[in-house]
Amino acid sequence: MTEGAQHRQVETGKRYDVFHTDCPARNVVDHVTSRWGIWVLISLRSNALRFYELRESIQGVSEKMLAQTLRTLVRDGLVWREVEPTTPPQVTYGLTEFGRDIGEPLTELFDRITRRLPPYSAE
């Protein structure tokens, strides 16, 4: 069972105005750029992950915050969620086409930042 909203591109000529507080696209922008939303999208860029794998890949996120962030991103249609009916259930998350489209520039931003910083040395 896979969950996630389906989003289509808006017809030509119709645009969202994310600068207005009542714009539905503004919520999606807020969710994508939230503290943990951006890390979820970057972590899922290469492949789908189970919940515990995702939690381990994002250091510092609590289980509660990860669950809330994933729930929001699934509702926004950026992430899909698949539950395997096992005991306990195995839950896997991955990027939808919309999520990949949004995550691509975020990954590029991440890559640009890490390329431009001076070499890292753990002291």
N, CA, C and O atoms as a Tinker XYZ file with bonds, in Angstrom:
   492  protein
     1  N      0.845000   -1.164000    0.000000    73     2
     2  CA     0.000000    0.000000    0.000000    64     1     3
     3  C      0.892000    1.229000    0.000000    63     2     4     5
     4  O      1.711000    1.408000    0.902000    81     3
     5  N      0.737000    2.075000   -1.007000    73     3     6
     6  CA     1.545000    3.275000   -1.139000    64     5     7
     7  C      0.646000    4.495000   -0.966000    63     6     8     9
     8  O     -0.445000    4.555000   -1.532000    81     7
     9  N      1.113000    5.474000   -0.176000    73     7    10
    10  CA     0.361000    6.693000    0.060000    64     9    11
    11  C      1.127000    7.869000   -0.488000    63    10    12    13
    12  O      2.356000    7.841000   -0.550000    81    11
    13  N      0.409000    8.910000   -0.888000    73    11    14
    14  CA     1.016000   10.153000   -1.351000    64    13    15
    15  C      0.082000   10.858000   -2.296000    63    14    16    17
    16  O     -0.552000   10.215000   -3.132000    81    15
    17  N     -0.018000   12.153000   -2.186000    73    15    18
    18  CA    -0.887000   12.939000   -3.048000    64    17    19
    19  C     -0.260000   13.054000   -4.427000    63    18    20    21
    20  O      0.961000   12.994000   -4.578000    81    19
    21  N     -1.097000   13.216000   -5.412000    73    19    22
    22  CA    -0.629000   13.404000   -6.773000    64    21    23
    23  C     -0.711000   14.890000   -7.116000    63    22    24    25
    24  O     -1.750000   15.516000   -6.904000    81    23
    25  N      0.356000   15.450000   -7.636000    73    23    26
    26  CA     0.387000   16.856000   -8.015000    64    25    27
    27  C      0.690000   16.955000   -9.493000    63    26    28    29
    28  O      1.557000   16.254000  -10.015000    81    27
    29  N     -0.035000   17.833000  -10.159000    73    27    30
    30  CA     0.202000   18.098000  -11.571000    64    29    31
    31  C      0.630000   19.542000  -11.731000    63    30    32    33
    32  O      0.359000   20.381000  -10.872000    81    31
    33  N      1.289000   19.819000  -12.816000    73    31    34
    34  CA     1.668000   21.199000  -13.063000    64    33    35
    35  C      0.411000   22.011000  -13.346000    63    34    36    37
    36  O     -0.553000   21.513000  -13.926000    81    35
    37  N      0.442000   23.264000  -12.926000    73    35    38
    38  CA    -0.692000   24.159000  -13.107000    64    37    39
    39  C     -0.760000   24.563000  -14.571000    63    38    40    41
    40  O      0.262000   24.703000  -15.244000    81    39
    41  N     -2.001000   24.751000  -15.055000    73    39    42
    42  CA    -2.184000   25.184000  -16.443000    64    41    43
    43  C     -1.414000   26.473000  -16.695000    63    42    44    45
    44  O     -1.203000   27.278000  -15.788000    81    43
    45  N     -0.999000   26.651000  -17.947000    73    43    46
    46  CA    -0.287000   27.856000  -18.329000    64    45    47
    47  C     -1.149000   29.069000  -18.014000    63    46    48    49
    48  O     -2.346000   29.089000  -18.301000    81    47
    49  N     -0.529000   30.074000  -17.424000    73    47    50
    50  CA    -1.256000   31.296000  -17.105000    64    49    51
    51  C     -1.750000   31.340000  -15.671000    63    50    52    53
    52  O     -1.991000   32.426000  -15.144000    81    51
    53  N     -1.908000   30.195000  -15.024000    73    51    54
    54  CA    -2.352000   30.161000  -13.636000    64    53    55
    55  C     -1.131000   29.932000  -12.754000    63    54    56    57
    56  O     -0.416000   28.943000  -12.915000    81    55
    57  N     -0.897000   30.851000  -11.822000    73    55    58
    58  CA     0.280000   30.776000  -10.961000    64    57    59
    59  C     -0.143000   30.936000   -9.513000    63    58    60    61
    60  O     -1.120000   31.617000   -9.201000    81    59
    61  N      0.606000   30.304000   -8.650000    73    59    62
    62  CA     0.423000   30.507000   -7.217000    64    61    63
    63  C      1.242000   31.716000   -6.805000    63    62    64    65
    64  O      2.287000   31.996000   -7.394000    81    63
    65  N      0.770000   32.434000   -5.792000    73    63    66
    66  CA     1.520000   33.566000   -5.269000    64    65    67
    67  C      1.954000   33.221000   -3.850000    63    66    68    69
    68  O      1.216000   33.458000   -2.894000    81    67
    69  N      3.155000   32.659000   -3.717000    73    67    70
    70  CA     3.640000   32.164000   -2.427000    64    69    71
    71  C      3.898000   33.274000   -1.417000    63    70    72    73
    72  O      4.158000   32.989000   -0.248000    81    71
    73  N      3.832000   34.517000   -1.837000    73    71    74
    74  CA     4.025000   35.622000   -0.904000    64    73    75
    75  C      2.749000   35.967000   -0.140000    63    74    76    77
    76  O      2.796000   36.738000    0.819000    81    75
    77  N      1.607000   35.405000   -0.554000    73    75    78
    78  CA     0.360000   35.596000    0.185000    64    77    79
    79  C      0.194000   34.475000    1.198000    63    78    80    81
    80  O      0.434000   33.309000    0.886000    81    79
    81  N     -0.216000   34.826000    2.404000    73    79    82
    82  CA    -0.312000   33.839000    3.481000    64    81    83
    83  C     -1.351000   32.768000    3.232000    63    82    84    85
    84  O     -1.251000   31.688000    3.814000    81    83
    85  N     -2.345000   33.017000    2.394000    73    83    86
    86  CA    -3.382000   32.012000    2.142000    64    85    87
    87  C     -3.094000   31.140000    0.922000    63    86    88    89
    88  O     -3.950000   30.358000    0.510000    81    87
    89  N     -1.915000   31.261000    0.345000    73    87    90
    90  CA    -1.541000   30.476000   -0.831000    64    89    91
    91  C     -1.200000   29.041000   -0.411000    63    90    92    93
    92  O     -0.347000   28.839000    0.454000    81    91
    93  N     -1.866000   28.032000   -1.023000    73    91    94
    94  CA    -1.568000   26.644000   -0.647000    64    93    95
    95  C     -0.132000   26.222000   -0.967000    63    94    96    97
    96  O      0.416000   25.355000   -0.286000    81    95
    97  N      0.476000   26.811000   -1.978000    73    95    98
    98  CA     1.855000   26.459000   -2.325000    64    97    99
    99  C      2.819000   26.916000   -1.236000    63    98   100   101
   100  O      3.893000   26.338000   -1.069000    81    99
   101  N      2.438000   27.944000   -0.503000    73    99   102
   102  CA     3.313000   28.449000    0.561000    64   101   103
   103  C      3.533000   27.389000    1.636000    63   102   104   105
   104  O      4.631000   27.275000    2.180000    81   103
   105  N      2.492000   26.614000    1.945000    73   103   106
   106  CA     2.632000   25.538000    2.921000    64   105   107
   107  C      3.655000   24.510000    2.462000    63   106   108   109
   108  O      4.470000   24.043000    3.257000    81   107
   109  N      3.614000   24.159000    1.187000    73   107   110
   110  CA     4.567000   23.177000    0.659000    64   109   111
   111  C      5.979000   23.731000    0.753000    63   110   112   113
   112  O      6.901000   23.012000    1.140000    81   111
   113  N      6.160000   25.000000    0.406000    73   111   114
   114  CA     7.485000   25.627000    0.512000    64   113   115
   115  C      7.958000   25.590000    1.963000    63   114   116   117
   116  O      9.118000   25.277000    2.231000    81   115
   117  N      7.064000   25.909000    2.899000    73   115   118
   118  CA     7.427000   25.865000    4.318000    64   117   119
   119  C      7.832000   24.458000    4.751000    63   118   120   121
   120  O      8.782000   24.300000    5.518000    81   119
   121  N      7.127000   23.437000    4.272000    73   119   122
   122  CA     7.428000   22.057000    4.653000    64   121   123
   123  C      8.755000   21.589000    4.057000    63   122   124   125
   124  O      9.538000   20.912000    4.722000    81   123
   125  N      9.001000   21.954000    2.802000    73   123   126
   126  CA    10.250000   21.561000    2.140000    64   125   127
   127  C     11.447000   22.213000    2.818000    63   126   128   129
   128  O     12.490000   21.579000    2.984000    81   127
   129  N     11.305000   23.457000    3.205000    73   127   130
   130  CA    12.432000   24.192000    3.774000    64   129   131
   131  C     12.460000   24.142000    5.301000    63   130   132   133
   132  O     13.227000   24.867000    5.934000    81   131
   133  N     11.631000   23.293000    5.887000    73   131   134
   134  CA    11.655000   23.153000    7.346000    64   133   135
   135  C     12.980000   22.541000    7.778000    63   134   136   137
   136  O     13.743000   22.029000    6.959000    81   135
   137  N     13.235000   22.603000    9.061000    73   135   138
   138  CA    14.513000   22.110000    9.586000    64   137   139
   139  C     14.808000   20.685000    9.127000    63   138   140   141
   140  O     15.935000   20.390000    8.731000    81   139
   141  N     13.815000   19.796000    9.172000    73   139   142
   142  CA    14.055000   18.392000    8.836000    64   141   143
   143  C     13.579000   18.021000    7.436000    63   142   144   145
   144  O     14.032000   17.022000    6.877000    81   143
   145  N     12.685000   18.800000    6.869000    73   143   146
   146  CA    12.161000   18.492000    5.534000    64   145   147
   147  C     13.234000   18.429000    4.468000    63   146   148   149
   148  O     13.257000   17.518000    3.640000    81   147
   149  N     14.113000   19.400000    4.500000    73   147   150
   150  CA    15.186000   19.445000    3.504000    64   149   151
   151  C     16.108000   18.232000    3.629000    63   150   152   153
   152  O     16.573000   17.698000    2.622000    81   151
   153  N     16.373000   17.794000    4.871000    73   151   154
   154  CA    17.255000   16.641000    5.081000    64   153   155
   155  C     16.598000   15.345000    4.638000    63   154   156   157
   156  O     17.268000   14.447000    4.130000    81   155
   157  N     15.292000   15.245000    4.829000    73   155   158
   158  CA    14.574000   14.048000    4.358000    64   157   159
   159  C     14.666000   13.969000    2.843000    63   158   160   161
   160  O     14.970000   12.908000    2.298000    81   159
   161  N     14.407000   15.071000    2.159000    73   159   162
   162  CA    14.454000   15.061000    0.696000    64   161   163
   163  C     15.859000   14.737000    0.187000    63   162   164   165
   164  O     16.006000   13.991000   -0.781000    81   163
   165  N     16.878000   15.280000    0.820000    73   163   166
   166  CA    18.250000   14.989000    0.406000    64   165   167
   167  C     18.609000   13.530000    0.708000    63   166   168   169
   168  O     19.278000   12.880000   -0.095000    81   167
   169  N     18.173000   13.017000    1.850000    73   167   170
   170  CA    18.487000   11.624000    2.220000    64   169   171
   171  C     17.835000   10.615000    1.283000    63   170   172   173
   172  O     18.384000    9.540000    1.043000    81   171
   173  N     16.668000   10.963000    0.757000    73   171   174
   174  CA    15.945000   10.033000   -0.118000    64   173   175
   175  C     16.300000   10.220000   -1.593000    63   174   176   177
   176  O     15.702000    9.574000   -2.453000    81   175
   177  N     17.259000   11.091000   -1.899000    73   175   178
   178  CA    17.565000   11.414000   -3.297000    64   177   179
   179  C     18.049000   10.216000   -4.111000    63   178   180   181
   180  O     17.798000   10.149000   -5.314000    81   179
   181  N     18.729000    9.284000   -3.481000    73   179   182
   182  CA    19.313000    8.165000   -4.222000    64   181   183
   183  C     18.436000    6.919000   -4.229000    63   182   184   185
   184  O     18.356000    6.212000   -5.234000    81   183
   185  N     17.783000    6.656000   -3.108000    73   183   186
   186  CA    16.968000    5.441000   -3.036000    64   185   187
   187  C     15.984000    5.527000   -1.874000    63   186   188   189
   188  O     16.120000    6.361000   -0.979000    81   187
   189  N     14.994000    4.644000   -1.914000    73   187   190
   190  CA    14.009000    4.555000   -0.844000    64   189   191
   191  C     14.675000    3.981000    0.408000    63   190   192   193
   192  O     15.600000    3.173000    0.324000    81   191
   193  N     14.183000    4.417000    1.566000    73   191   194
   194  CA    14.743000    3.956000    2.830000    64   193   195
   195  C     13.624000    3.590000    3.794000    63   194   196   197
   196  O     12.533000    4.160000    3.753000    81   195
   197  N     13.912000    2.641000    4.648000    73   195   198
   198  CA    12.986000    2.334000    5.740000    64   197   199
   199  C     13.124000    3.420000    6.793000    63   198   200   201
   200  O     14.104000    4.164000    6.817000    81   199
   201  N     12.121000    3.499000    7.664000    73   199   202
   202  CA    12.088000    4.557000    8.666000    64   201   203
   203  C     13.374000    4.590000    9.485000    63   202   204   205
   204  O     13.971000    5.653000    9.657000    81   203
   205  N     13.802000    3.443000    9.990000    73   203   206
   206  CA    15.000000    3.425000   10.850000    64   205   207
   207  C     16.253000    3.805000   10.071000    63   206   208   209
   208  O     17.158000    4.424000   10.633000    81   207
   209  N     16.327000    3.445000    8.781000    73   207   210
   210  CA    17.484000    3.826000    7.961000    64   209   211
   211  C     17.511000    5.341000    7.762000    63   210   212   213
   212  O     18.566000    5.973000    7.802000    81   211
   213  N     16.340000    5.896000    7.551000    73   211   214
   214  CA    16.230000    7.343000    7.371000    64   213   215
   215  C     16.621000    8.066000    8.661000    63   214   216   217
   216  O     17.332000    9.070000    8.621000    81   215
   217  N     16.159000    7.559000    9.795000    73   215   218
   218  CA    16.494000    8.160000   11.095000    64   217   219
   219  C     18.000000    8.114000   11.331000    63   218   220   221
   220  O     18.578000    9.080000   11.829000    81   219
   221  N     18.638000    7.003000   10.979000    73   219   222
   222  CA    20.085000    6.894000   11.160000    64   221   223
   223  C     20.861000    7.788000   10.201000    63   222   224   225
   224  O     21.962000    8.233000   10.525000    81   223
   225  N     20.299000    8.057000    9.024000    73   223   226
   226  CA    21.013000    8.877000    8.041000    64   225   227
   227  C     20.949000   10.367000    8.368000    63   226   228   229
   228  O     21.770000   11.143000    7.880000    81   227
   229  N     19.983000   10.771000    9.190000    73   227   230
   230  CA    19.825000   12.189000    9.542000    64   229   231
   231  C     20.154000   12.345000   11.022000    63   230   232   233
   232  O     19.281000   12.200000   11.877000    81   231
   233  N     21.389000   12.636000   11.314000    73   231   234
   234  CA    21.799000   12.757000   12.715000    64   233   235
   235  C     21.115000   13.942000   13.370000    63   234   236   237
   236  O     21.006000   15.017000   12.780000    81   235
   237  N     20.652000   13.733000   14.607000    73   235   238
   238  CA    20.051000   14.803000   15.384000    64   237   239
   239  C     18.540000   14.860000   15.346000    63   238   240   241
   240  O     17.937000   15.549000   16.169000    81   239
   241  N     17.899000   14.150000   14.407000    73   239   242
   242  CA    16.435000   14.181000   14.332000    64   241   243
   243  C     15.863000   13.162000   15.317000    63   242   244   245
   244  O     16.354000   12.038000   15.417000    81   243
   245  N     14.826000   13.569000   16.038000    73   243   246
   246  CA    14.164000   12.634000   16.943000    64   245   247
   247  C     13.175000   11.795000   16.131000    63   246   248   249
   248  O     12.760000   12.181000   15.038000    81   247
   249  N     12.814000   10.663000   16.681000    73   247   250
   250  CA    11.843000    9.789000   16.024000    64   249   251
   251  C     10.527000   10.528000   15.807000    63   250   252   253
   252  O      9.904000   10.399000   14.753000    81   251
   253  N     10.104000   11.301000   16.806000    73   251   254
   254  CA     8.850000   12.057000   16.725000    64   253   255
   255  C      8.897000   13.091000   15.602000    63   254   256   257
   256  O      7.957000   13.191000   14.814000    81   255
   257  N      9.987000   13.861000   15.523000    73   255   258
   258  CA    10.100000   14.898000   14.496000    64   257   259
   259  C     10.205000   14.295000   13.104000    63   258   260   261
   260  O      9.654000   14.841000   12.147000    81   259
   261  N     10.904000   13.178000   12.983000    73   259   262
   262  CA    11.004000   12.516000   11.687000    64   261   263
   263  C      9.637000   12.023000   11.244000    63   262   264   265
   264  O      9.264000   12.189000   10.083000    81   263
   265  N      8.888000   11.421000   12.154000    73   263   266
   266  CA     7.544000   10.926000   11.820000    64   265   267
   267  C      6.634000   12.073000   11.396000    63   266   268   269
   268  O      5.891000   11.946000   10.422000    81   267
   269  N      6.683000   13.195000   12.119000    73   267   270
   270  CA     5.857000   14.354000   11.762000    64   269   271
   271  C      6.249000   14.919000   10.399000    63   270   272   273
   272  O      5.389000   15.248000    9.582000    81   271
   273  N      7.550000   15.027000   10.166000    73   271   274
   274  CA     8.042000   15.564000    8.894000    64   273   275
   275  C      7.633000   14.653000    7.742000    63   274   276   277
   276  O      7.165000   15.136000    6.711000    81   275
   277  N      7.800000   13.355000    7.902000    73   275   278
   278  CA     7.417000   12.409000    6.856000    64   277   279
   279  C      5.920000   12.470000    6.581000    63   278   280   281
   280  O      5.499000   12.449000    5.424000    81   279
   281  N      5.118000   12.546000    7.634000    73   279   282
   282  CA     3.658000   12.623000    7.466000    64   281   283
   283  C      3.286000   13.843000    6.623000    63   282   284   285
   284  O      2.441000   13.751000    5.732000    81   283
   285  N      3.912000   14.973000    6.903000    73   283   286
   286  CA     3.644000   16.206000    6.164000    64   285   287
   287  C      4.093000   16.096000    4.715000    63   286   288   289
   288  O      3.363000   16.499000    3.809000    81   287
   289  N      5.287000   15.555000    4.484000    73   287   290
   290  CA     5.798000   15.433000    3.117000    64   289   291
   291  C      5.001000   14.425000    2.294000    63   290   292   293
   292  O      4.871000   14.588000    1.081000    81   291
   293  N      4.470000   13.393000    2.932000    73   291   294
   294  CA     3.583000   12.445000    2.243000    64   293   295
   295  C      2.291000   13.161000    1.858000    63   294   296   297
   296  O      1.819000   13.037000    0.728000    81   295
   297  N      1.729000   13.904000    2.794000    73   295   298
   298  CA     0.486000   14.646000    2.535000    64   297   299
   299  C      0.674000   15.660000    1.402000    63   298   300   301
   300  O     -0.239000   15.881000    0.607000    81   299
   301  N      1.856000   16.275000    1.330000    73   299   302
   302  CA     2.150000   17.252000    0.275000    64   301   303
   303  C      2.432000   16.596000   -1.075000    63   302   304   305
   304  O      2.491000   17.281000   -2.096000    81   303
   305  N      2.607000   15.276000   -1.086000    73   303   306
   306  CA     2.863000   14.579000   -2.341000    64   305   307
   307  C      4.317000   14.532000   -2.755000    63   306   308   309
   308  O      4.621000   14.209000   -3.904000    81   307
   309  N      5.230000   14.849000   -1.837000    73   307   310
   310  CA     6.658000   14.834000   -2.141000    64   309   311
   311  C      7.294000   13.480000   -1.857000    63   310   312   313
   312  O      8.283000   13.104000   -2.486000    81   311
   313  N      6.724000   12.758000   -0.911000    73   311   314
   314  CA     7.253000   11.476000   -0.471000    64   313   315
   315  C      6.135000   10.441000   -0.527000    63   314   316   317
   316  O      4.992000   10.732000   -0.175000    81   315
   317  N      6.471000    9.227000   -0.973000    73   315   318
   318  CA     5.510000    8.123000   -0.899000    64   317   319
   319  C      5.869000    7.254000    0.296000    63   318   320   321
   320  O      7.011000    7.227000    0.753000    81   319
   321  N      4.862000    6.546000    0.785000    73   319   322
   322  CA     5.014000    5.688000    1.969000    64   321   323
   323  C      4.408000    4.340000    1.650000    63   322   324   325
   324  O      3.262000    4.252000    1.208000    81   323
   325  N      5.180000    3.289000    1.875000    73   323   326
   326  CA     4.700000    1.934000    1.606000    64   325   327
   327  C      4.808000    1.118000    2.893000    63   326   328   329
   328  O      5.864000    1.067000    3.524000    81   327
   329  N      3.698000    0.481000    3.270000    73   327   330
   330  CA     3.656000   -0.332000    4.479000    64   329   331
   331  C      3.528000   -1.789000    4.077000    63   330   332   333
   332  O      2.595000   -2.168000    3.370000    81   331
   333  N      4.473000   -2.606000    4.534000    73   331   334
   334  CA     4.391000   -4.050000    4.311000    64   333   335
   335  C      3.706000   -4.656000    5.535000    63   334   336   337
   336  O      4.139000   -4.428000    6.664000    81   335
   337  N      2.639000   -5.427000    5.314000    73   335   338
   338  CA     1.864000   -5.974000    6.438000    64   337   339
   339  C      2.576000   -7.132000    7.132000    63   338   340   341
   340  O      2.151000   -8.284000    7.043000    81   339
   341  N      3.650000   -6.808000    7.814000    73   339   342
   342  CA     4.397000   -7.795000    8.591000    64   341   343
   343  C      4.273000   -7.423000   10.058000    63   342   344   345
   344  O      3.690000   -6.392000   10.394000    81   343
   345  N      4.815000   -8.250000   10.925000    73   343   346
   346  CA     4.816000   -7.938000   12.345000    64   345   347
   347  C      6.254000   -7.800000   12.813000    63   346   348   349
   348  O      6.975000   -8.798000   12.798000    81   347
   349  N      6.711000   -6.641000   13.222000    73   347   350
   350  CA     6.031000   -5.349000   13.107000    64   349   351
   351  C      6.006000   -4.877000   11.644000    63   350   352   353
   352  O      6.779000   -5.375000   10.826000    81   351
   353  N      5.129000   -3.927000   11.311000    73   351   354
   354  CA     5.051000   -3.452000    9.924000    64   353   355
   355  C      6.374000   -2.827000    9.476000    63   354   356   357
   356  O      7.033000   -2.129000   10.247000    81   355
   357  N      6.753000   -3.084000    8.231000    73   355   358
   358  CA     7.943000   -2.458000    7.655000    64   357   359
   359  C      7.467000   -1.298000    6.788000    63   358   360   361
   360  O      6.687000   -1.488000    5.855000    81   359
   361  N      7.938000   -0.109000    7.100000    73   359   362
   362  CA     7.512000    1.097000    6.398000    64   361   363
   363  C      8.699000    1.653000    5.619000    63   362   364   365
   364  O      9.769000    1.895000    6.177000    81   363
   365  N      8.490000    1.847000    4.331000    73   363   366
   366  CA     9.530000    2.363000    3.446000    64   365   367
   367  C      9.061000    3.689000    2.863000    63   366   368   369
   368  O      7.881000    3.863000    2.561000    81   367
   369  N     10.002000    4.627000    2.708000    73   367   370
   370  CA     9.705000    5.943000    2.155000    64   369   371
   371  C     10.600000    6.201000    0.950000    63   370   372   373
   372  O     11.746000    5.753000    0.904000    81   371
   373  N     10.063000    6.925000   -0.019000    73   371   374
   374  CA    10.829000    7.311000   -1.195000    64   373   375
   375  C     10.265000    8.590000   -1.782000    63   374   376   377
   376  O      9.197000    9.044000   -1.374000    81   375
   377  N     10.963000    9.164000   -2.723000    73   375   378
   378  CA    10.517000   10.401000   -3.353000    64   377   379
   379  C      9.561000   10.112000   -4.502000    63   378   380   381
   380  O      9.796000    9.210000   -5.306000    81   379
   381  N      8.486000   10.881000   -4.571000    73   379   382
   382  CA     7.598000   10.847000   -5.719000    64   381   383
   383  C      8.272000   11.615000   -6.852000    63   382   384   385
   384  O      9.350000   12.178000   -6.658000    81   383
   385  N      7.661000   11.647000   -8.013000    73   383   386
   386  CA     8.206000   12.438000   -9.112000    64   385   387
   387  C      8.289000   13.909000   -8.705000    63   386   388   389
   388  O      9.277000   14.586000   -8.993000    81   387
   389  N      7.251000   14.394000   -8.038000    73   387   390
   390  CA     7.230000   15.768000   -7.535000    64   389   391
   391  C      8.363000   15.979000   -6.532000    63   390   392   393
   392  O      9.045000   17.003000   -6.582000    81   391
   393  N      8.567000   15.040000   -5.638000    73   391   394
   394  CA     9.636000   15.129000   -4.648000    64   393   395
   395  C     11.017000   15.132000   -5.282000    63   394   396   397
   396  O     11.902000   15.867000   -4.844000    81   395
   397  N     11.206000   14.302000   -6.326000    73   395   398
   398  CA    12.491000   14.293000   -7.037000    64   397   399
   399  C     12.719000   15.636000   -7.729000    63   398   400   401
   400  O     13.832000   16.163000   -7.732000    81   399
   401  N     11.657000   16.181000   -8.313000    73   399   402
   402  CA    11.757000   17.466000   -9.002000    64   401   403
   403  C     12.135000   18.582000   -8.029000    63   402   404   405
   404  O     12.946000   19.446000   -8.362000    81   403
   405  N     11.555000   18.566000   -6.837000    73   403   406
   406  CA    11.859000   19.573000   -5.820000    64   405   407
   407  C     13.214000   19.292000   -5.170000    63   406   408   409
   408  O     13.962000   20.224000   -4.874000    81   407
   409  N     13.532000   18.029000   -4.948000    73   407   410
   410  CA    14.770000   17.655000   -4.272000    64   409   411
   411  C     16.020000   17.880000   -5.090000    63   410   412   413
   412  O     17.103000   18.059000   -4.533000    81   411
   413  N     15.887000   17.874000   -6.409000    73   411   414
   414  CA    17.066000   18.034000   -7.275000    64   413   415
   415  C     17.809000   19.350000   -7.032000    63   414   416   417
   416  O     19.024000   19.322000   -6.839000    81   415
   417  N     17.128000   20.501000   -7.033000    73   415   418
   418  CA    17.869000   21.740000   -6.758000    64   417   419
   419  C     18.385000   21.808000   -5.318000    63   418   420   421
   420  O     19.405000   22.446000   -5.058000    81   419
   421  N     17.689000   21.157000   -4.380000    73   419   422
   422  CA    18.180000   21.128000   -2.998000    64   421   423
   423  C     19.480000   20.340000   -2.918000    63   422   424   425
   424  O     20.415000   20.734000   -2.222000    81   423
   425  N     19.528000   19.220000   -3.639000    73   423   426
   426  CA    20.746000   18.414000   -3.673000    64   425   427
   427  C     21.880000   19.199000   -4.322000    63   426   428   429
   428  O     23.022000   19.140000   -3.869000    81   427
   429  N     21.563000   19.929000   -5.378000    73   427   430
   430  CA    22.581000   20.757000   -6.042000    64   429   431
   431  C     23.089000   21.834000   -5.085000    63   430   432   433
   432  O     24.289000   22.105000   -5.042000    81   431
   433  N     22.193000   22.445000   -4.323000    73   431   434
   434  CA    22.590000   23.444000   -3.337000    64   433   435
   435  C     23.521000   22.813000   -2.297000    63   434   436   437
   436  O     24.566000   23.376000   -1.971000    81   435
   437  N     23.140000   21.653000   -1.785000    73   435   438
   438  CA    23.943000   20.914000   -0.817000    64   437   439
   439  C     25.334000   20.628000   -1.390000    63   438   440   441
   440  O     26.345000   20.837000   -0.720000    81   439
   441  N     25.374000   20.147000   -2.635000    73   439   442
   442  CA    26.650000   19.833000   -3.279000    64   441   443
   443  C     27.510000   21.087000   -3.482000    63   442   444   445
   444  O     28.724000   21.051000   -3.281000    81   443
   445  N     26.877000   22.187000   -3.878000    73   443   446
   446  CA    27.628000   23.432000   -4.075000    64   445   447
   447  C     28.240000   23.913000   -2.768000    63   446   448   449
   448  O     29.396000   24.335000   -2.736000    81   447
   449  N     27.469000   23.850000   -1.700000    73   447   450
   450  CA    27.973000   24.295000   -0.398000    64   449   451
   451  C     29.165000   23.446000    0.024000    63   450   452   453
   452  O     30.192000   23.981000    0.440000    81   451
   453  N     29.034000   22.124000   -0.079000    73   451   454
   454  CA    30.116000   21.257000    0.387000    64   453   455
   455  C     31.355000   21.348000   -0.501000    63   454   456   457
   456  O     32.465000   21.114000   -0.024000    81   455
   457  N     31.190000   21.681000   -1.779000    73   455   458
   458  CA    32.346000   21.861000   -2.670000    64   457   459
   459  C     33.093000   23.146000   -2.362000    63   458   460   461
   460  O     34.313000   23.205000   -2.517000    81   459
   461  N     32.372000   24.185000   -1.924000    73   459   462
   462  CA    32.986000   25.499000   -1.730000    64   461   463
   463  C     33.586000   25.712000   -0.347000    63   462   464   465
   464  O     34.406000   26.613000   -0.167000    81   463
   465  N     33.202000   24.918000    0.613000    73   463   466
   466  CA    33.759000   25.061000    1.956000    64   465   467
   467  C     35.199000   24.576000    1.991000    63   466   468   469
   468  O     35.576000   23.705000    1.207000    81   467
   469  N     36.003000   25.122000    2.883000    73   467   470
   470  CA    37.370000   24.626000    3.009000    64   469   471
   471  C     37.333000   23.175000    3.512000    63   470   472   473
   472  O     36.337000   22.749000    4.097000    81   471
   473  N     38.407000   22.422000    3.288000    73   471   474
   474  CA    38.452000   21.026000    3.723000    64   473   475
   475  C     38.108000   20.919000    5.207000    63   474   476   477
   476  O     38.517000   21.752000    6.016000    81   475
   477  N     37.350000   19.882000    5.547000    73   475   478
   478  CA    36.881000   19.642000    6.912000    64   477   479
   479  C     37.856000   18.762000    7.654000    63   478   480   481
   480  O     38.310000   17.744000    7.131000    81   479
   481  N     38.186000   19.156000    8.891000    73   479   482
   482  CA    39.026000   18.309000    9.724000    64   481   483
   483  C     38.384000   18.219000   11.100000    63   482   484   485
   484  O     38.182000   19.235000   11.764000    81   483
   485  N     38.066000   17.009000   11.523000    73   483   486
   486  CA    37.463000   16.792000   12.844000    64   485   487
   487  C     38.557000   16.883000   13.897000    63   486   488   489
   488  O     39.505000   16.098000   13.890000    81   487
   489  N     38.419000   17.830000   14.787000    73   487   490
   490  CA    39.449000   18.011000   15.828000    64   489   491
   491  C     38.907000   17.722000   17.183000    63   490   492
   492  O     39.632000   17.823000   18.172000    81   491
